[in-house]
Short mmCIF file of C-alpha atoms and ligand atoms in Angstrom, two decimals:
data_model
loop_
_atom_site.label_atom_id
_atom_site.label_comp_id
_atom_site.label_asym_id
_atom_site.label_seq_id
_atom_site.Cartn_x
_atom_site.Cartn_y
_atom_site.Cartn_z
CA MET A 880 -0.59 22.69 21.29
CA SER A 881 -1.29 19.31 19.66
CA LEU A 882 0.12 18.66 16.21
CA LEU A 883 -2.68 17.72 13.83
CA TYR A 884 -2.64 14.87 11.32
CA ALA A 885 -5.25 13.30 9.04
CA ILE A 886 -5.96 10.80 6.32
CA PHE A 887 -7.29 12.25 3.05
CA GLY A 888 -9.24 10.02 0.69
CA ASN A 889 -12.62 9.33 -0.84
CA PRO A 890 -14.09 7.22 0.69
CA VAL A 891 -12.27 7.46 3.98
CA SER A 892 -14.81 6.38 6.61
CA HIS A 893 -13.49 2.78 6.69
CA SER A 894 -9.86 3.76 7.36
CA LYS A 895 -8.02 2.26 10.32
CA SER A 896 -5.32 4.94 10.18
CA PRO A 897 -6.85 7.29 12.82
CA LEU A 898 -7.04 4.46 15.34
CA MET A 899 -3.50 3.25 14.53
CA HIS A 900 -1.86 6.67 14.80
CA ASN A 901 -3.87 7.93 17.80
CA LEU A 902 -3.03 4.77 19.75
CA ALA A 903 0.66 5.28 19.06
CA PHE A 904 0.51 9.03 19.88
CA LYS A 905 -1.19 8.33 23.18
CA LYS A 906 1.00 5.44 24.29
CA LEU A 907 4.24 7.13 23.26
CA GLY A 908 3.21 10.41 24.93
CA PHE A 909 3.43 12.40 21.68
CA ASP A 910 1.05 15.39 21.62
CA GLY A 911 -0.62 14.59 18.29
CA CYS A 912 -4.18 14.08 17.07
CA TYR A 913 -5.14 12.23 13.87
CA ASN A 914 -8.47 12.63 12.03
CA ARG A 915 -10.05 11.61 8.74
CA TYR A 916 -11.02 13.97 5.93
CA ARG A 917 -13.06 13.03 2.86
CA LEU A 918 -11.47 14.97 0.03
CA GLU A 919 -13.54 15.05 -3.14
CA ASN A 920 -11.28 17.07 -5.40
CA GLY A 921 -7.58 16.11 -5.43
CA GLU A 922 -6.67 19.54 -6.79
CA LYS A 923 -7.78 21.01 -3.46
CA LEU A 924 -5.37 18.82 -1.46
CA LYS A 925 -2.79 21.50 -0.78
CA GLU A 926 -5.19 24.28 0.18
CA THR A 927 -7.15 21.87 2.38
CA PHE A 928 -3.93 20.82 4.13
CA TRP A 929 -3.12 24.46 4.99
CA ALA A 930 -6.72 25.39 5.84
CA LEU A 931 -6.90 22.59 8.41
CA GLY A 932 -3.57 23.59 9.99
CA LEU A 933 -2.08 20.12 9.62
CA LYS A 934 1.42 18.83 10.34
CA GLY A 935 1.09 15.66 8.28
CA ILE A 936 -1.28 13.50 6.26
CA ASN A 937 -1.67 10.07 4.78
CA ILE A 938 -3.33 9.90 1.41
CA THR A 939 -5.43 7.04 0.13
CA VAL A 940 -7.45 6.26 -3.01
CA PRO A 941 -7.90 8.19 -5.32
CA HIS A 942 -5.49 11.00 -4.44
CA LYS A 943 -1.96 9.54 -4.37
CA GLU A 944 -1.04 11.15 -7.67
CA ALA A 945 -2.54 14.49 -6.60
CA ALA A 946 -0.48 14.19 -3.41
CA TYR A 947 2.63 13.64 -5.49
CA ASN A 948 1.88 16.84 -7.41
CA ALA A 949 1.22 18.86 -4.25
CA CYS A 950 4.68 18.35 -2.69
CA ASP A 951 7.54 20.83 -2.65
CA HIS A 952 10.06 18.05 -2.00
CA LEU A 953 9.92 14.35 -2.88
CA ASP A 954 11.81 11.50 -1.38
CA PRO A 955 13.74 9.72 -4.20
CA PHE A 956 11.56 6.59 -4.12
CA ALA A 957 8.28 8.58 -4.23
CA GLN A 958 9.75 10.54 -7.13
CA LYS A 959 10.60 7.32 -8.95
CA VAL A 960 7.13 5.76 -8.62
CA GLY A 961 5.04 8.94 -8.97
CA ALA A 962 2.83 8.22 -5.93
CA VAL A 963 2.79 9.78 -2.47
CA ASN A 964 0.83 8.43 0.50
CA THR A 965 2.50 10.45 3.27
CA ILE A 966 3.11 14.21 3.46
CA VAL A 967 4.84 16.07 6.28
CA GLU A 968 5.06 19.84 6.70
CA LYS A 969 8.49 21.18 7.62
CA GLU A 970 9.14 24.93 7.86
CA GLY A 971 6.20 25.74 5.61
CA GLU A 972 7.01 23.25 2.85
CA LEU A 973 5.49 19.88 2.01
CA TYR A 974 7.68 16.75 1.92
CA GLY A 975 6.28 13.65 0.22
CA TYR A 976 7.00 9.96 0.80
CA ASN A 977 5.67 6.60 -0.34
CA THR A 978 5.38 4.20 2.59
CA ASP A 979 3.00 1.67 0.94
CA ALA A 980 5.78 -0.01 -1.00
CA PRO A 981 8.29 -0.40 1.88
CA GLY A 982 5.35 -1.55 4.01
CA PHE A 983 4.58 -4.31 1.52
CA LEU A 984 8.26 -5.27 1.23
CA LYS A 985 8.46 -5.71 4.98
CA ALA A 986 5.20 -7.69 5.06
CA ILE A 987 6.62 -10.35 2.75
CA GLU A 988 10.11 -10.59 4.23
CA GLY A 989 9.35 -13.85 6.05
CA PHE A 990 8.50 -15.71 2.84
CA ASP A 991 11.10 -17.69 0.94
CA ALA A 992 10.48 -16.17 -2.48
CA LYS A 993 12.31 -15.02 -5.56
CA GLN A 994 9.74 -15.25 -8.38
CA VAL A 995 6.65 -13.16 -7.66
CA LEU A 996 3.47 -12.97 -9.72
CA PHE A 997 1.31 -9.87 -9.29
CA LEU A 998 -2.36 -10.18 -10.19
CA GLY A 999 -3.23 -6.57 -10.99
CA ALA A 1000 -1.49 -3.52 -12.40
CA GLY A 1001 -2.99 -0.54 -10.53
CA GLY A 1002 -1.32 2.12 -8.42
CA THR A 1003 -0.41 -0.17 -5.54
CA ALA A 1004 1.13 -2.73 -7.88
CA GLN A 1005 3.13 0.05 -9.51
CA SER A 1006 5.08 1.19 -6.45
CA THR A 1007 5.40 -2.28 -4.92
CA SER A 1008 6.68 -3.88 -8.14
CA VAL A 1009 9.48 -1.32 -8.31
CA ILE A 1010 10.58 -1.79 -4.69
CA LEU A 1011 10.49 -5.57 -5.02
CA ARG A 1012 12.62 -5.48 -8.14
CA ASP A 1013 15.09 -3.12 -6.44
CA ALA A 1014 15.26 -5.64 -3.58
CA GLY A 1015 16.15 -8.50 -5.96
CA TYR A 1016 12.76 -10.17 -6.57
CA GLU A 1017 11.69 -11.07 -10.11
CA VAL A 1018 8.21 -9.66 -10.64
CA THR A 1019 5.78 -10.67 -13.40
CA ILE A 1020 2.56 -8.70 -13.88
CA LEU A 1021 -0.71 -10.34 -14.94
CA ASN A 1022 -3.68 -8.03 -15.46
CA ARG A 1023 -7.27 -8.40 -16.65
CA SER A 1024 -6.86 -5.79 -19.40
CA ALA A 1025 -4.00 -4.37 -21.44
CA PRO A 1026 -3.93 -0.54 -21.01
CA ARG A 1027 -2.44 -0.42 -17.50
CA LEU A 1028 0.33 -2.83 -18.56
CA GLU A 1029 1.96 -0.29 -20.89
CA ARG A 1030 3.76 1.50 -18.08
CA TYR A 1031 5.18 -1.78 -16.72
CA LYS A 1032 6.33 -2.89 -20.17
CA LYS A 1033 8.24 0.36 -20.56
CA GLU A 1034 9.92 -0.29 -17.21
CA GLY A 1035 11.02 -3.73 -18.41
CA PHE A 1036 8.62 -5.98 -16.46
CA GLU A 1037 7.28 -9.17 -18.00
CA THR A 1038 3.56 -8.48 -18.48
CA TYR A 1039 0.52 -10.51 -19.55
CA THR A 1040 -3.24 -10.24 -19.85
CA PHE A 1041 -5.42 -13.28 -19.09
CA GLU A 1042 -5.52 -13.95 -22.85
CA THR A 1043 -1.75 -13.88 -23.45
CA PHE A 1044 -0.72 -15.71 -20.25
CA GLU A 1045 0.35 -19.39 -20.32
CA PRO A 1046 0.49 -20.78 -16.76
CA THR A 1047 3.61 -22.86 -17.44
CA SER A 1048 6.13 -21.04 -15.20
CA SER A 1049 6.01 -21.39 -11.46
CA TYR A 1050 5.94 -18.48 -9.01
CA ASP A 1051 6.98 -18.64 -5.36
CA LEU A 1052 4.57 -15.93 -4.31
CA ILE A 1053 1.25 -15.02 -5.94
CA VAL A 1054 -0.14 -11.66 -4.85
CA ASN A 1055 -3.61 -10.24 -5.31
CA MET A 1056 -2.90 -6.57 -6.05
CA THR A 1057 -6.40 -5.93 -7.42
CA SER A 1058 -9.54 -4.76 -5.66
CA ALA A 1059 -11.29 -8.04 -6.64
CA GLY A 1060 -12.80 -9.43 -3.45
CA LEU A 1061 -12.83 -6.08 -1.64
CA GLU A 1062 -16.53 -5.38 -1.99
CA ASP A 1063 -17.60 -8.45 -3.93
CA GLU A 1064 -16.82 -12.15 -4.02
CA SER A 1065 -14.84 -12.19 -7.24
CA LEU A 1066 -11.44 -13.74 -7.90
CA PRO A 1067 -8.65 -11.56 -9.33
CA ALA A 1068 -8.16 -13.94 -12.29
CA PRO A 1069 -10.18 -16.75 -13.90
CA ASN A 1070 -10.58 -19.76 -11.64
CA ALA A 1071 -9.02 -22.19 -14.16
CA LEU A 1072 -5.92 -20.02 -14.44
CA LEU A 1073 -5.49 -19.84 -10.66
CA GLU A 1074 -6.09 -23.58 -10.30
CA ALA A 1075 -3.23 -24.14 -12.75
CA LEU A 1076 -0.88 -21.69 -11.00
CA LEU A 1077 -1.48 -22.43 -7.32
CA PRO A 1078 -0.04 -25.96 -6.97
CA SER A 1079 3.53 -24.87 -7.75
CA SER A 1080 3.42 -21.70 -5.63
CA LYS A 1081 4.86 -21.51 -2.10
CA ALA A 1082 2.50 -18.88 -0.64
CA CYS A 1083 -0.22 -16.36 -1.49
CA ILE A 1084 -0.71 -12.79 -0.34
CA ASP A 1085 -3.67 -10.44 -0.61
CA VAL A 1086 -3.32 -6.68 -0.15
CA ILE A 1087 -6.98 -6.50 0.89
CA TYR A 1088 -7.29 -6.59 4.68
CA GLY A 1089 -9.95 -7.35 7.24
CA LYS A 1090 -11.62 -10.19 5.35
CA GLU A 1091 -10.80 -13.54 3.86
CA THR A 1092 -11.10 -12.91 0.12
CA PRO A 1093 -12.11 -15.59 -2.40
CA PHE A 1094 -8.46 -15.58 -3.53
CA LEU A 1095 -7.16 -16.39 -0.05
CA LYS A 1096 -9.88 -19.03 0.41
CA LEU A 1097 -8.79 -20.71 -2.81
CA ALA A 1098 -5.12 -20.54 -1.78
CA LYS A 1099 -5.97 -22.13 1.57
CA ALA A 1100 -7.93 -24.88 -0.19
CA HIS A 1101 -4.64 -25.66 -1.98
CA GLY A 1102 -2.89 -25.84 1.40
CA LYS A 1103 -0.82 -22.70 0.85
CA PRO A 1104 0.36 -20.35 3.59
CA THR A 1105 -1.48 -17.03 3.20
CA LYS A 1106 -1.37 -13.47 4.48
CA ASP A 1107 -3.84 -10.62 4.06
CA GLY A 1108 -3.03 -6.90 3.77
CA SER A 1109 -3.05 -6.12 7.51
CA ASP A 1110 0.73 -6.23 7.93
CA MET A 1111 1.21 -4.04 4.86
CA LEU A 1112 -1.24 -1.54 6.34
CA LEU A 1113 0.47 -1.68 9.73
CA TYR A 1114 3.99 -1.29 8.33
CA GLN A 1115 3.11 1.58 5.97
CA GLY A 1116 1.55 3.27 9.01
CA ILE A 1117 4.64 2.77 11.18
CA ILE A 1118 6.93 4.18 8.48
CA ALA A 1119 4.56 7.16 8.05
CA PHE A 1120 4.57 7.67 11.83
CA GLU A 1121 8.38 7.76 11.78
CA HIS A 1122 8.17 10.64 9.28
CA PHE A 1123 5.38 12.39 11.24
CA THR A 1124 7.42 12.36 14.44
CA ASP A 1125 10.78 13.09 12.81
CA HIS A 1126 12.20 9.65 13.65
CA ARG A 1127 11.93 10.20 17.40
CA TYR A 1128 10.85 6.59 18.07
CA THR A 1129 12.14 3.23 16.87
CA PHE A 1130 10.12 1.06 14.49
CA GLU A 1131 9.68 -1.52 17.27
CA GLU A 1132 8.42 1.05 19.78
CA ILE A 1133 5.78 2.27 17.34
CA GLU A 1134 4.85 -1.25 16.24
CA GLY A 1135 4.14 -2.38 19.79
CA HIS A 1136 1.39 0.23 20.16
CA MET A 1137 0.06 0.48 16.61
CA ARG A 1138 -0.47 -3.26 16.30
CA LYS A 1139 -3.16 -3.02 18.99
CA ALA A 1140 -5.41 -1.27 16.45
CA PHE A 1141 -5.77 -4.64 14.75
CA VAL A 1142 -7.27 -6.41 17.75
CA LEU A 1143 -9.75 -3.69 18.69
P1 NDP B 2241 -6.36 0.63 -8.74
O1 NDP B 2241 -7.74 1.11 -8.92
O2 NDP B 2241 -5.21 1.53 -9.06
O3 NDP B 2241 -6.17 -0.72 -9.64
C1 NDP B 2241 -7.09 -1.75 -9.59
C2 NDP B 2241 -6.52 -3.02 -10.26
O4 NDP B 2241 -7.42 -4.08 -9.98
C3 NDP B 2241 -6.40 -2.94 -11.78
O5 NDP B 2241 -5.29 -3.70 -12.18
C4 NDP B 2241 -7.71 -3.59 -12.25
O6 NDP B 2241 -7.62 -4.18 -13.52
C5 NDP B 2241 -7.85 -4.68 -11.21
N1 NDP B 2241 -9.21 -5.16 -10.98
C6 NDP B 2241 -10.22 -4.48 -10.38
N2 NDP B 2241 -11.31 -5.28 -10.29
C7 NDP B 2241 -10.97 -6.49 -10.83
C8 NDP B 2241 -11.64 -7.72 -11.02
N3 NDP B 2241 -12.92 -7.88 -10.62
N4 NDP B 2241 -10.98 -8.74 -11.59
C9 NDP B 2241 -9.70 -8.60 -11.98
N5 NDP B 2241 -8.99 -7.44 -11.84
C10 NDP B 2241 -9.62 -6.41 -11.27
O7 NDP B 2241 -6.29 0.08 -7.25
P2 NDP B 2241 -5.11 0.21 -6.19
O8 NDP B 2241 -3.84 -0.30 -6.78
O9 NDP B 2241 -5.14 1.56 -5.59
O10 NDP B 2241 -5.62 -0.80 -5.03
C11 NDP B 2241 -5.60 -2.20 -5.24
C12 NDP B 2241 -5.91 -2.89 -3.93
O11 NDP B 2241 -4.89 -2.64 -2.98
C13 NDP B 2241 -7.22 -2.44 -3.29
O12 NDP B 2241 -7.94 -3.60 -2.92
C14 NDP B 2241 -6.77 -1.68 -2.06
O13 NDP B 2241 -7.70 -1.78 -1.01
C15 NDP B 2241 -5.47 -2.40 -1.72
N6 NDP B 2241 -4.52 -1.63 -0.90
C16 NDP B 2241 -4.10 -2.13 0.30
C17 NDP B 2241 -3.20 -1.45 1.08
C18 NDP B 2241 -2.77 -2.01 2.39
O14 NDP B 2241 -2.11 -1.28 3.15
N7 NDP B 2241 -3.07 -3.24 2.71
C19 NDP B 2241 -2.62 -0.15 0.66
C20 NDP B 2241 -3.11 0.30 -0.65
C21 NDP B 2241 -4.03 -0.43 -1.39
P3 NDP B 2241 -7.93 -3.33 -14.89
O15 NDP B 2241 -6.67 -2.62 -15.24
O16 NDP B 2241 -8.29 -4.39 -15.88
O17 NDP B 2241 -9.06 -2.41 -14.57
#
């Protein structure tokens, strides 16, 4: 009997995860089937998981904290950052992992960078800032408003709002970690501020995928190498797939098949 998997989120109709995972299942000959499920109430995550008879799930906005709370066991990194985007059932218990952050880390490994500036301080920035710092990067957080910065301050990150930030330092990598540009044409920070920061940067990354955001357009106009969020999405999916299939396949084997979801 096929093992069943799904992505839980709200909204979830746009997700590429079913295509990515089903391609890899099929090509690797693994008897699995991956669907999407729009979950309205995060508190129902656990009962929905059992009711659907699932083996594993990915979790997207807005349920990563609810997923964290639903697990019986947490991988140490997921525990540290308080966010889970992958759950696997083993012998009747739920094991939680965060694969977004290692996915992002892998996506930027080709860039020569030490100083990184994050535009945005939401959930994705939270887990990725921690993994980058653990890997030896120096991460500064710049956010539109102050409340979300509190958590970062407590963890010892340098943090600024647009009002307190002076664009005098230079950053190797500038990353759009906001949702600005996802469904609108807005920049993640005021144009004048970005114009001042971009010349001394080496490259720019956006975690949004599938479109060229205003941020990436501006970076390109400054002649900077850029990357969107597709590799992050791919790599978080590969790492989740490794957990789903109990590390039966190598990263490279999975990548070869999953990457095809991005050309379809
Ligand atoms: P959150 O809702 O947790 O945080 C949103 C952040 O964006 C906040 O810092 C918010 O600032 C800021 N923001 C929103 N709109 C604007 C704007 N118009 N101008 C400036 N700042 C703005 O979001 P997530 O962290 O969950 O997601 C962030 C992005 O990451 C999304 O675009 C999502 O699609 C993407 N993502 C990509 C993945 C991938 O695999 N490629 C994986 C996961 C997420 P404030 O605090 O002031 O409200």
